[in-house]
Coordinates of C-alpha atoms in Angstrom, one line a residue:
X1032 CA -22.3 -8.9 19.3
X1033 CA -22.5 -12.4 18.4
X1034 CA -21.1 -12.3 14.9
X1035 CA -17.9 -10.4 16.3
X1036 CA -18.2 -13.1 19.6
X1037 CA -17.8 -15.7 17.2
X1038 CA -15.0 -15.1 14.8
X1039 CA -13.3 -14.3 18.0
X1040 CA -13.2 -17.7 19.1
X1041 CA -10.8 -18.7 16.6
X1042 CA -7.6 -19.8 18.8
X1043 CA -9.5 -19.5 21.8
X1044 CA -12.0 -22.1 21.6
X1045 CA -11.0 -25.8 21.0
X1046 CA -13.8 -26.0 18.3
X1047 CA -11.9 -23.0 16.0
X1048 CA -8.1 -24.1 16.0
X1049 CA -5.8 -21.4 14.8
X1050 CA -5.0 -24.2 12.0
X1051 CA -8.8 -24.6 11.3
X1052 CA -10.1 -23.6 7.4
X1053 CA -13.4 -21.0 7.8
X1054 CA -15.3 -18.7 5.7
X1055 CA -17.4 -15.9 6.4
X1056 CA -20.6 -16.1 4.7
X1057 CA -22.1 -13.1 5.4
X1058 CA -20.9 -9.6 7.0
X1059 CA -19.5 -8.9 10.7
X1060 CA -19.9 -5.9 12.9
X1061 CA -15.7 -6.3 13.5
X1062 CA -16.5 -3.5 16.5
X1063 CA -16.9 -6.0 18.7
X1064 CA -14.3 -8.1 18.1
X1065 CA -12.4 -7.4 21.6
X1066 CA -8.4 -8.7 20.4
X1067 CA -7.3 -9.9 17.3
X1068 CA -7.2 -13.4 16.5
X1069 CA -4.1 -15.1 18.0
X1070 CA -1.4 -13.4 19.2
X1071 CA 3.1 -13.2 18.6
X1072 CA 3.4 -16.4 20.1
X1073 CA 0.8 -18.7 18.7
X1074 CA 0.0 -17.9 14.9
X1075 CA -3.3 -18.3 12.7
X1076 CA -1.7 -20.8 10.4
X1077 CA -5.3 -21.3 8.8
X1078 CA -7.2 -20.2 6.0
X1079 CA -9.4 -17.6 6.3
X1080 CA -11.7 -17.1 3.2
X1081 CA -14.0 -13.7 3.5
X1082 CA -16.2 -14.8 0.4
X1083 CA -16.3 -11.7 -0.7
X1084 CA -17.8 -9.8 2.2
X1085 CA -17.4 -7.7 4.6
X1086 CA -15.6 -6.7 7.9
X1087 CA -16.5 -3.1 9.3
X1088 CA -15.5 -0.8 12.3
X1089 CA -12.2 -3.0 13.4
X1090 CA -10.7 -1.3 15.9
X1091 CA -7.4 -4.2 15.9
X1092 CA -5.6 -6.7 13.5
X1093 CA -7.7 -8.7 12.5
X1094 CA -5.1 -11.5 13.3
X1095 CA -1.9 -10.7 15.3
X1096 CA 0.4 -12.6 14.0
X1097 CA -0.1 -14.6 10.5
X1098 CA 1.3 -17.5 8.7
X1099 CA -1.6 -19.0 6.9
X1100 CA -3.4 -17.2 4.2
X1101 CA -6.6 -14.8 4.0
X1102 CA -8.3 -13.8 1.6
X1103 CA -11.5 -12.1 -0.5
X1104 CA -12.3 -10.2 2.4
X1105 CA -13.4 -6.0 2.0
X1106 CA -13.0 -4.2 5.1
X1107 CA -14.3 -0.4 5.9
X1108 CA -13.8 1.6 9.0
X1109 CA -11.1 0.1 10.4
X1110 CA -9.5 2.5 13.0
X1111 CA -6.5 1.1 14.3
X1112 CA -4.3 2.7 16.6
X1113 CA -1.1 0.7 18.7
X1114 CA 1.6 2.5 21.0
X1115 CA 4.5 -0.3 20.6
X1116 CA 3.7 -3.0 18.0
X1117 CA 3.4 -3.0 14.6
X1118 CA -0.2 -3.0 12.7
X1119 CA -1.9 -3.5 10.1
X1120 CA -6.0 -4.1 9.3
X1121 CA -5.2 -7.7 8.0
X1122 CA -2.8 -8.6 10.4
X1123 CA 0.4 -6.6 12.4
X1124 CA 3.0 -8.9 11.4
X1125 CA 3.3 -11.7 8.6
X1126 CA 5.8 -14.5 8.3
X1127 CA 6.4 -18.0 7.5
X1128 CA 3.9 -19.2 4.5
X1129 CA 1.6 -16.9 5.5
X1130 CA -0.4 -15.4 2.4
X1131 CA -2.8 -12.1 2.2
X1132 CA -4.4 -11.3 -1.3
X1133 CA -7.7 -10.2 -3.1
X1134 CA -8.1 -7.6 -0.2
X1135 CA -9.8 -4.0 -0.6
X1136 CA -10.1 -1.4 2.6
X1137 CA -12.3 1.7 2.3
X1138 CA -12.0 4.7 4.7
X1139 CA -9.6 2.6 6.9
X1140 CA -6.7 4.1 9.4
X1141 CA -3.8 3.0 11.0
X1142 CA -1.9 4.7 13.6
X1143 CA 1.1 3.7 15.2
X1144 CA 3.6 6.2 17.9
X1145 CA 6.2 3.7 19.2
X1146 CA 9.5 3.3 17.6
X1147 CA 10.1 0.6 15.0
X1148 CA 6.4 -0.1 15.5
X1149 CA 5.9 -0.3 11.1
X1150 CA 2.3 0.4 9.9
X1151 CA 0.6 -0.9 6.6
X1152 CA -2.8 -1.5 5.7
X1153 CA -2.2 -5.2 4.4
X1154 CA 0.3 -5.7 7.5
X1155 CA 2.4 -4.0 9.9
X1156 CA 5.6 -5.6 8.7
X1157 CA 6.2 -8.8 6.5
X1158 CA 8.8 -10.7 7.4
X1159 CA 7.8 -13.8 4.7
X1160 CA 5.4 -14.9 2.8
X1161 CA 3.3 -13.2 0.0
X1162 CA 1.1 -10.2 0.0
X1163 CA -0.8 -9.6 -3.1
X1164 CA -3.5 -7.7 -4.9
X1165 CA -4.5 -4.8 -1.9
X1166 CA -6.3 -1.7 -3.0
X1167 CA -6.7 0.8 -0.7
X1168 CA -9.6 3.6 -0.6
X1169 CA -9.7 7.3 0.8
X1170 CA -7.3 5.5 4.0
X1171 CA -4.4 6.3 5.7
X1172 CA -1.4 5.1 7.1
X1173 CA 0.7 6.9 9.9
X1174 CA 3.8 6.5 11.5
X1175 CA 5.4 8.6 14.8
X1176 CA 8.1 7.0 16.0
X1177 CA 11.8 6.3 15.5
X1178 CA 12.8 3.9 12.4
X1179 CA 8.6 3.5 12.1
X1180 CA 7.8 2.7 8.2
X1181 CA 4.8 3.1 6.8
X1182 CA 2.8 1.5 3.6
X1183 CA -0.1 0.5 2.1
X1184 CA 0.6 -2.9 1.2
X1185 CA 3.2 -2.9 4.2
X1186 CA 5.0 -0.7 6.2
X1187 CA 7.9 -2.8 5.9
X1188 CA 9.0 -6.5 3.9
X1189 CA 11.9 -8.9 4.9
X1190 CA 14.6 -11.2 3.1
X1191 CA 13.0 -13.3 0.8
X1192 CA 9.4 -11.4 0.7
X1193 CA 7.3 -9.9 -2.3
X1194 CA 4.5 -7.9 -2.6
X1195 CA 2.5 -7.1 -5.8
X1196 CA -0.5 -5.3 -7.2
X1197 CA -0.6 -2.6 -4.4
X1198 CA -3.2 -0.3 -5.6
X1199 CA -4.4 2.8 -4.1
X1200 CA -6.7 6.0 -4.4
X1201 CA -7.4 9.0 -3.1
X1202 CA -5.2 8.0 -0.4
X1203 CA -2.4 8.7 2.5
X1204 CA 0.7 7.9 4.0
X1205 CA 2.4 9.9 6.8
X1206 CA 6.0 9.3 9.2
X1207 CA 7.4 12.1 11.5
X1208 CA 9.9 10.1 12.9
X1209 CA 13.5 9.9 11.7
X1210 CA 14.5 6.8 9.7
X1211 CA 11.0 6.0 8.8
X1212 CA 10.3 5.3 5.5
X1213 CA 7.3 5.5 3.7
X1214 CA 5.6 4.7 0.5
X1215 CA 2.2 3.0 -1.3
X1216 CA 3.9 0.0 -1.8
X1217 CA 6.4 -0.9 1.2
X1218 CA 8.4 1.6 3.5
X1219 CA 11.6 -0.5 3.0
X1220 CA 12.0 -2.8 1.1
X1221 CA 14.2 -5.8 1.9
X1222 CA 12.3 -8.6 -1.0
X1223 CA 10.5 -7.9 -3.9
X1224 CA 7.4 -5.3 -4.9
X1225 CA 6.0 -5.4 -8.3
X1226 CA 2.9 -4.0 -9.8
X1227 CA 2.2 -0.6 -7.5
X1228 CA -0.6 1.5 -9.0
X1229 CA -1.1 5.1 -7.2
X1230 CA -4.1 7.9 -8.3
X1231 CA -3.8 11.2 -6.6
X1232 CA -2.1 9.8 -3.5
X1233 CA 0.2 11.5 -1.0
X1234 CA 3.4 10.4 0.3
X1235 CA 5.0 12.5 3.0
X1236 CA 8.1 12.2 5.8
X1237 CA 9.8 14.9 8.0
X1238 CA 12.5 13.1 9.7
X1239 CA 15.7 12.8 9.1
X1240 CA 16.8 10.0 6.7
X1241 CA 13.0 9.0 6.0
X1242 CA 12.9 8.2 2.7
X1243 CA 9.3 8.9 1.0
X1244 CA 8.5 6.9 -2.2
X1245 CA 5.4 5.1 -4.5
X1246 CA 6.9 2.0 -4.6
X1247 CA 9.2 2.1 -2.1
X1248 CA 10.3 4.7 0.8
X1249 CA 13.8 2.9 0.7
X1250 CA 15.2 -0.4 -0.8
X1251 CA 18.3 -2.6 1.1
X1252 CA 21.1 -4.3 -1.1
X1253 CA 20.1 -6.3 -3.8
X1254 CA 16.3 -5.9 -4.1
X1255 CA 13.7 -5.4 -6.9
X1256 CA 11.1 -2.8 -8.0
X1257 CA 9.3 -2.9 -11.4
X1258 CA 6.0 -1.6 -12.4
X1259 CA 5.2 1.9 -10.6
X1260 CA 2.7 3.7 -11.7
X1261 CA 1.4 7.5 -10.2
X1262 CA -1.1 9.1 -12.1
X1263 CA -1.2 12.7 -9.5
X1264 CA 0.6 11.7 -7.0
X1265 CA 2.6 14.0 -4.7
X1266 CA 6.3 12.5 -3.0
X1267 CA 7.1 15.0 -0.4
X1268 CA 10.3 14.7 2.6
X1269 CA 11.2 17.7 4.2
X1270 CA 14.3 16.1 6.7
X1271 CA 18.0 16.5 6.2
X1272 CA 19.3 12.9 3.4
X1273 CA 15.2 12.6 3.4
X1274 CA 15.2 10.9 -0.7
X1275 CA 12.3 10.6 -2.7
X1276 CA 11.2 9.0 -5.5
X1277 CA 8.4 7.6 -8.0
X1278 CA 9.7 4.6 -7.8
X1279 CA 12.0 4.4 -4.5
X1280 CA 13.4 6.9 -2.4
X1281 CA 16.2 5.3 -2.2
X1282 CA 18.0 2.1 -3.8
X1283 CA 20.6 0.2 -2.2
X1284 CA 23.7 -1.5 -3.7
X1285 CA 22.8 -3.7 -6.8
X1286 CA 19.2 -3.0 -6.4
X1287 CA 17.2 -2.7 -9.8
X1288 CA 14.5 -0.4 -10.2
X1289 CA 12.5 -1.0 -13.7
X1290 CA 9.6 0.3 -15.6
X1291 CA 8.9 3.6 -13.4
X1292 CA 6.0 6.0 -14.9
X1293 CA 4.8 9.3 -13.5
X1294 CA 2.0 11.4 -15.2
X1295 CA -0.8 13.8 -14.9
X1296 CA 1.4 16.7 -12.6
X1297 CA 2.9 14.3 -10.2
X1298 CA 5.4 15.5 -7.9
X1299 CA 8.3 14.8 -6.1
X1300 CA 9.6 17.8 -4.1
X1301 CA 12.5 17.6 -1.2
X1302 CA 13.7 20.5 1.3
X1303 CA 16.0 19.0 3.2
X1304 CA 19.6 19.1 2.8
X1305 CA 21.5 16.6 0.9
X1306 CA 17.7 15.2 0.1
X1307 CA 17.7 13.7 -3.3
X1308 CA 14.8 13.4 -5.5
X1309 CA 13.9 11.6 -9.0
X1310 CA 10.7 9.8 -11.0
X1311 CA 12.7 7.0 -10.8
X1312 CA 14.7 6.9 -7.9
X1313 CA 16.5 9.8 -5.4
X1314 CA 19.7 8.3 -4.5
X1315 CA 21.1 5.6 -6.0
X1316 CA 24.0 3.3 -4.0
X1317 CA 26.6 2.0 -6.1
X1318 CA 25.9 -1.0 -9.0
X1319 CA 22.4 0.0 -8.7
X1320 CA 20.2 0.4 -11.9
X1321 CA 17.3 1.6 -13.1
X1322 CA 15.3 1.3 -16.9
X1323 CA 12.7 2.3 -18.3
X1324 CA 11.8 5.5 -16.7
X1325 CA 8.8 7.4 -18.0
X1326 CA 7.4 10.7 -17.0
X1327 CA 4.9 13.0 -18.6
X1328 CA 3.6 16.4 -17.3
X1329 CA 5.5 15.8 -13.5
X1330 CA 7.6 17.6 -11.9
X1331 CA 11.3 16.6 -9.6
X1332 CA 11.9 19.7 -7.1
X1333 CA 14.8 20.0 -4.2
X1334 CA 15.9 23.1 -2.7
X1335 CA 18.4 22.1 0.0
X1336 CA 22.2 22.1 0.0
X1337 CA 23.7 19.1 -2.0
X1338 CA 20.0 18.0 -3.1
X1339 CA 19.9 16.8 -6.6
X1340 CA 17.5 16.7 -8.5
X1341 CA 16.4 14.0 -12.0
X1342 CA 14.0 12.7 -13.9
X1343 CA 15.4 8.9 -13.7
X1344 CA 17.6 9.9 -10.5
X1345 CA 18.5 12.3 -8.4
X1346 CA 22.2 11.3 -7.4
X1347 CA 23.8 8.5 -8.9
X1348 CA 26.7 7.1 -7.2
X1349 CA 30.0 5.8 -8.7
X1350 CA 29.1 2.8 -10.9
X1351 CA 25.3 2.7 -10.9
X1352 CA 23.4 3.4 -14.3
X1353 CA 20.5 5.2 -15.1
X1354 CA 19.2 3.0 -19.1
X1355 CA 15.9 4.7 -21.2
X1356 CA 15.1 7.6 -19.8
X1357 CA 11.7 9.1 -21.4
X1358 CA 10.4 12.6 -19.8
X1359 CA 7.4 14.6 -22.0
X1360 CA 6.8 18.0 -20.7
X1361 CA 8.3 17.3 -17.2
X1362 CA 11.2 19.3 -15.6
X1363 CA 13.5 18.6 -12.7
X1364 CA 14.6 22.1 -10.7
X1365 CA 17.1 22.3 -7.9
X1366 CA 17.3 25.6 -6.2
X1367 CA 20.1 25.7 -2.8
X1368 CA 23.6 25.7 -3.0
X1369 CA 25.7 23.0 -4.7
X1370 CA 23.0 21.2 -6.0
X1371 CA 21.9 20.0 -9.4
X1372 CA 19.2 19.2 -11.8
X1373 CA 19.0 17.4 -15.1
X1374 CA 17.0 14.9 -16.8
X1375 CA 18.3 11.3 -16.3
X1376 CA 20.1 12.3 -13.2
X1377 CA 20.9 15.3 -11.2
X1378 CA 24.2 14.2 -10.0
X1379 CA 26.3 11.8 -11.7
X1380 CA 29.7 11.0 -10.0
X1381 CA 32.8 8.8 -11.3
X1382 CA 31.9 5.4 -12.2
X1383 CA 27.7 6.0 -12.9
X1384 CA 26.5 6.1 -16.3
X1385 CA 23.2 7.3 -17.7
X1386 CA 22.1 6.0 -21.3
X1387 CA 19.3 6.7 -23.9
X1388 CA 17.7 9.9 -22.3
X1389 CA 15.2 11.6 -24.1
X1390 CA 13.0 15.1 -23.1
X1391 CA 10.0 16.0 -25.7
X1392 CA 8.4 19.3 -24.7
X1393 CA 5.2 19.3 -26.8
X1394 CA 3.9 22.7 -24.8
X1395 CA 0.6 20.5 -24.6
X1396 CA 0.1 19.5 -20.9
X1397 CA -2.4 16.2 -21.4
X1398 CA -3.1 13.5 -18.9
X1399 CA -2.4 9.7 -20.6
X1400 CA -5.4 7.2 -19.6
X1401 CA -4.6 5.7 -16.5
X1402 CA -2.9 1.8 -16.2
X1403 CA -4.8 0.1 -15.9
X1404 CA -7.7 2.4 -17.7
X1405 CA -10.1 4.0 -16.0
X1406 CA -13.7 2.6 -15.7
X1407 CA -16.2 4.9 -14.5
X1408 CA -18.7 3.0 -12.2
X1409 CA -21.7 2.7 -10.2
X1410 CA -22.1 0.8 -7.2
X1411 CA -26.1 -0.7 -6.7
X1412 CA -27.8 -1.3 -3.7
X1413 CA -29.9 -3.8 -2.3
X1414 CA -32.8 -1.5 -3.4
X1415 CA -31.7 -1.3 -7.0
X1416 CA -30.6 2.1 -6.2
X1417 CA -27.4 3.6 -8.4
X1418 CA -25.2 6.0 -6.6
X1419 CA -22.4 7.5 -8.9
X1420 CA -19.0 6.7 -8.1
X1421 CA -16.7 8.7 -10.3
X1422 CA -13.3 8.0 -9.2
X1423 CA -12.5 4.4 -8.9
X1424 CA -9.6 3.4 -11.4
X1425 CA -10.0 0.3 -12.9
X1426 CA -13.0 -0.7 -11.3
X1427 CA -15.9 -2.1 -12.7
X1428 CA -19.1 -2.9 -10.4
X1429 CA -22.1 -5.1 -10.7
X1430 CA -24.9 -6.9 -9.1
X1431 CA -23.9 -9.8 -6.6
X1432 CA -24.2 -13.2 -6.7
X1433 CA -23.2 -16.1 -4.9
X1434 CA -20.2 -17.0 -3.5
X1435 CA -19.0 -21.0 -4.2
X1436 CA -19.0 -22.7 -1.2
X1437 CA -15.3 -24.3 0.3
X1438 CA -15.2 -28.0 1.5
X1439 CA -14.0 -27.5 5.0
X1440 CA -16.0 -24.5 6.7
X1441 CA -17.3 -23.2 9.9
X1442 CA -20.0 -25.2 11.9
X1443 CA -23.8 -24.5 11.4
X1444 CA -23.4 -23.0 14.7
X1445 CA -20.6 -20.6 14.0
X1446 CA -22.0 -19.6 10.7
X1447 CA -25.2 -18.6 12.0
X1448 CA -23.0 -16.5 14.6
X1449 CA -21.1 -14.3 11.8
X1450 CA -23.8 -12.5 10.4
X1451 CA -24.8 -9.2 9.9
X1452 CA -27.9 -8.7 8.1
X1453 CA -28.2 -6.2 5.0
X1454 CA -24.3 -4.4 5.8
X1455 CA -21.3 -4.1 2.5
X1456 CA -20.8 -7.2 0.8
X1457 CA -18.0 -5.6 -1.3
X1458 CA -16.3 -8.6 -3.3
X1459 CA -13.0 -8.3 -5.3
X1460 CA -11.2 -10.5 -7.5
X1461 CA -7.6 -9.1 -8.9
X1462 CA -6.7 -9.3 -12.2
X1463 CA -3.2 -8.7 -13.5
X1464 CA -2.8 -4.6 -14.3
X1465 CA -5.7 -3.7 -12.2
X1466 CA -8.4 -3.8 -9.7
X1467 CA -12.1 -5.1 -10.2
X1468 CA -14.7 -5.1 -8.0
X1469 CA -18.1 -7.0 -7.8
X1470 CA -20.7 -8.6 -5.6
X1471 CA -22.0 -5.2 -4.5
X1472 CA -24.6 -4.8 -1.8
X1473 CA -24.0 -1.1 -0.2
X1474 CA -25.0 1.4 2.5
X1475 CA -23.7 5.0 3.7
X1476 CA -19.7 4.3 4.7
X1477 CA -19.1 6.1 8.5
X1478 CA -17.9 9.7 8.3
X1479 CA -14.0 10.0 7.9
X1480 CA -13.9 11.9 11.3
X1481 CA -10.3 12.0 12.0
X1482 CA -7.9 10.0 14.1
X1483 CA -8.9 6.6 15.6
X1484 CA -10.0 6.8 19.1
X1485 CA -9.4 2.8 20.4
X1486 CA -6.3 1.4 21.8
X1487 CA -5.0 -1.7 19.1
X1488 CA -5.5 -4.5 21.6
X1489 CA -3.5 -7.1 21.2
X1490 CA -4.6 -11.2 22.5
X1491 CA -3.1 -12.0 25.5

């Protein structure tokens, strides 16, 4: 496949450094890209700039390690799968500079069974740098093994990282291993995530001390978390100190956790014993806080021993605070023994303090618009040709048009190599609070047919 042969050269032929600036000016066939470009060792450093288009059918990162940026790039099909490393469809690990953003990934997997090998659509695991403005599509992100978190923006971020505008729909992400976190945003969380948007998404773990959560499975000491928002959304652990959350799982010391909202019969349910749940956060380590929780119509469910239960927080621990507490026909329940429910927190012990909780029961169960609001859309083809698409939040779609060129750019040669012909040009430019799409040229998407098949091959 020439267009696949081509971007492949990057790093591996003098004429396409790693630390070269290219664009893609039209689509690729990405199943024939044979390893991912660059490799632990020897990073892209680059720019990558997708235009707008499209990559389809990877079955790798599309660059092993990262730490230049990419960008306004759509991908669909990926089916990723690695035994020992992390990955993501953007790249399996981030660090440095490195930057990911305007990125959008339809009907997209990634599968990994080693331990500690983290999973994310944007990237495996960030260990610096930025990753911003990923919206994820009917995809999903799996985990197996030991201390393995998964994500949709990242399975995992580092000291000094942030991630923001993580959007996804219609979407899922899965760990079985114990210790592995998972959540839309980041599966731990050791920076900053702001701005995670969630429609009728599931979150799930079943190991022990996997923490399951919207913005974040867990968060380390000291971090941030502001701007969740699940609009039917289910949060589900089933292992023994398994927390979930809306907003985190579960919040280390001095970690803040702000502006949380849950709506339209979103869940967070626990079995496991001493497995805490809340809309705002399950467990809370001490001189942690959280503001600004709002839930309407949702739901906060454990029945193991010692699992607490709270709209705001499960369990609070001595000195952390739970500050404006807002829940509007929404209950927190806690069925096995020694545990307790309430709204603002479940459990409170000596030291923590909840403030300024309210709970409205209007007996009318409505659904608030979604935030950003949802636009009802159509995406054209080539041919003119409407099809309906009836569930993409905040999305608006229209007829393409040309992309501006850059100043530094691929040879003639290699841009007549990445080509596809009439494939998805999908283009996407973020906007603060949402998610819009343009530049639309689109065919039949490849049946979701279950797990990916390939090996993640890495560059040698």
């Amino acid at each position: 496949m020439p267009n696949a042969t081509t971007l492949g050269k990057i790093g591996r032929d003098p004429a396409y450094p790693l630390n070269g600036t290219y664009r893609q000016t039209a689509n690729i066939d990405g199943s024939g890209l044979s390893h991912s470009i660059g490799n632990k060792t020897h990073a892209f450093t680059g720019e990558y700039n997708g235009l707008y288009r499209a990559i389809t059918g990877l079955d790798c990162c599309l660059v092993d390690n990262l730490e230049g940026e990419i960008g306004n790039l759509h991908f669909t099909g990926a089916n990723i799968i690695s035994t020992s490393r992390p990955a993501g469809v953007v790249a399996c690990e981030m660090g440095g500079n490195g930057t990911i953003r305007h990125i959008s990934v339809h009907k997209s997997k990634v599968i990994t069974t080693g331990n500690d090998a983290d999973a994310g659509i944007g990237v495996g695991v960030l260990l610096g740098g930025t990753l911003d403005n990923i919206f994820a599509l009917h995809s999903k992100v799996t985990t197996t093994g030991e201390g393995a978190d998964a994500g949709i923006g990242s399975g995992s971020i580092g000291n000094g990282s942030a991630i923001s505008r993580i959007g996804a729909f219609n979407s899922q992400v899965t760990t079985t291993g114990n210790n592995s976190n998972a959540a839309i945003g980041a599966g731990y969380v050791n920076g900053t995530v702001v701005g995670t948007s969630a429609y009728q998404n599931k979150v799930t773990t079943s190991g022990a001390g996997a923490n399951a959560g919207i913005g974040a499975g867990a968060m380390g000491d000291g971090t941030r978390l502001a701007d969740t928002f699940a609009k039917d959304c289910k949060v589900f652990t089933s292992g023994a100190g398994a927390n979930a959350g809306i907003g985190a799982g579960r919040i280390g010391r001095s970690a803040r956790v702000a502006n949380t909202s849950a709506q339209c019969f979103s869940s967070v349910i626990t079995t496991g014993d001493e497995a805490n749940a809340g809309i705002g956060a399950g467990f809370m380590d001490p001189w942690a806080r959280i503001v600004g929780t709002r839930s309407r119509n949702s739901k906060v469910v454990t029945s193991g021993v010692r699992a607490h239960a709270g709209i705001g927080a499960g369990m609070i621990r001595g000195n952390a605070s739970v500050i404006d507490t807002l829940a509007v026909n929404s209950r927190a329940t806690a069925s096995g023994n020694n545990a307790s429910a309430d709204i603002g927190a479940g459990r409170i012990e000596p030291g923590g303090v909840v403030t300024n909780t309210t709970q409205v029961n209007t007996g009318v169960l409505t659904c608030e618009p979604a935030k950003p609001a949802y636009t009802p859309a159509s995406v054209v083809t080539a041919s003119n040709t409407a099809m309906s698409v009836s569930d993409f939040p905040g999305a608006t779609m229209t007829l393409p048009t040309s992309a501006a060129p850059l100043a530094n750019t691929l040879s003639n040669g290699a841009i007549a190599g990445i080509t596809l012909g009439a494939a998805v040009a999908f283009a996407l430019a973020g906007v603060v609070g949402g998610f819009i799409y343009r530049h639309c040229y689109c065919r039949p998407y490849p049946a979701d047919d279950g797990a990916p098949q390939n090996e993640n091959r890495q560059s040698a």
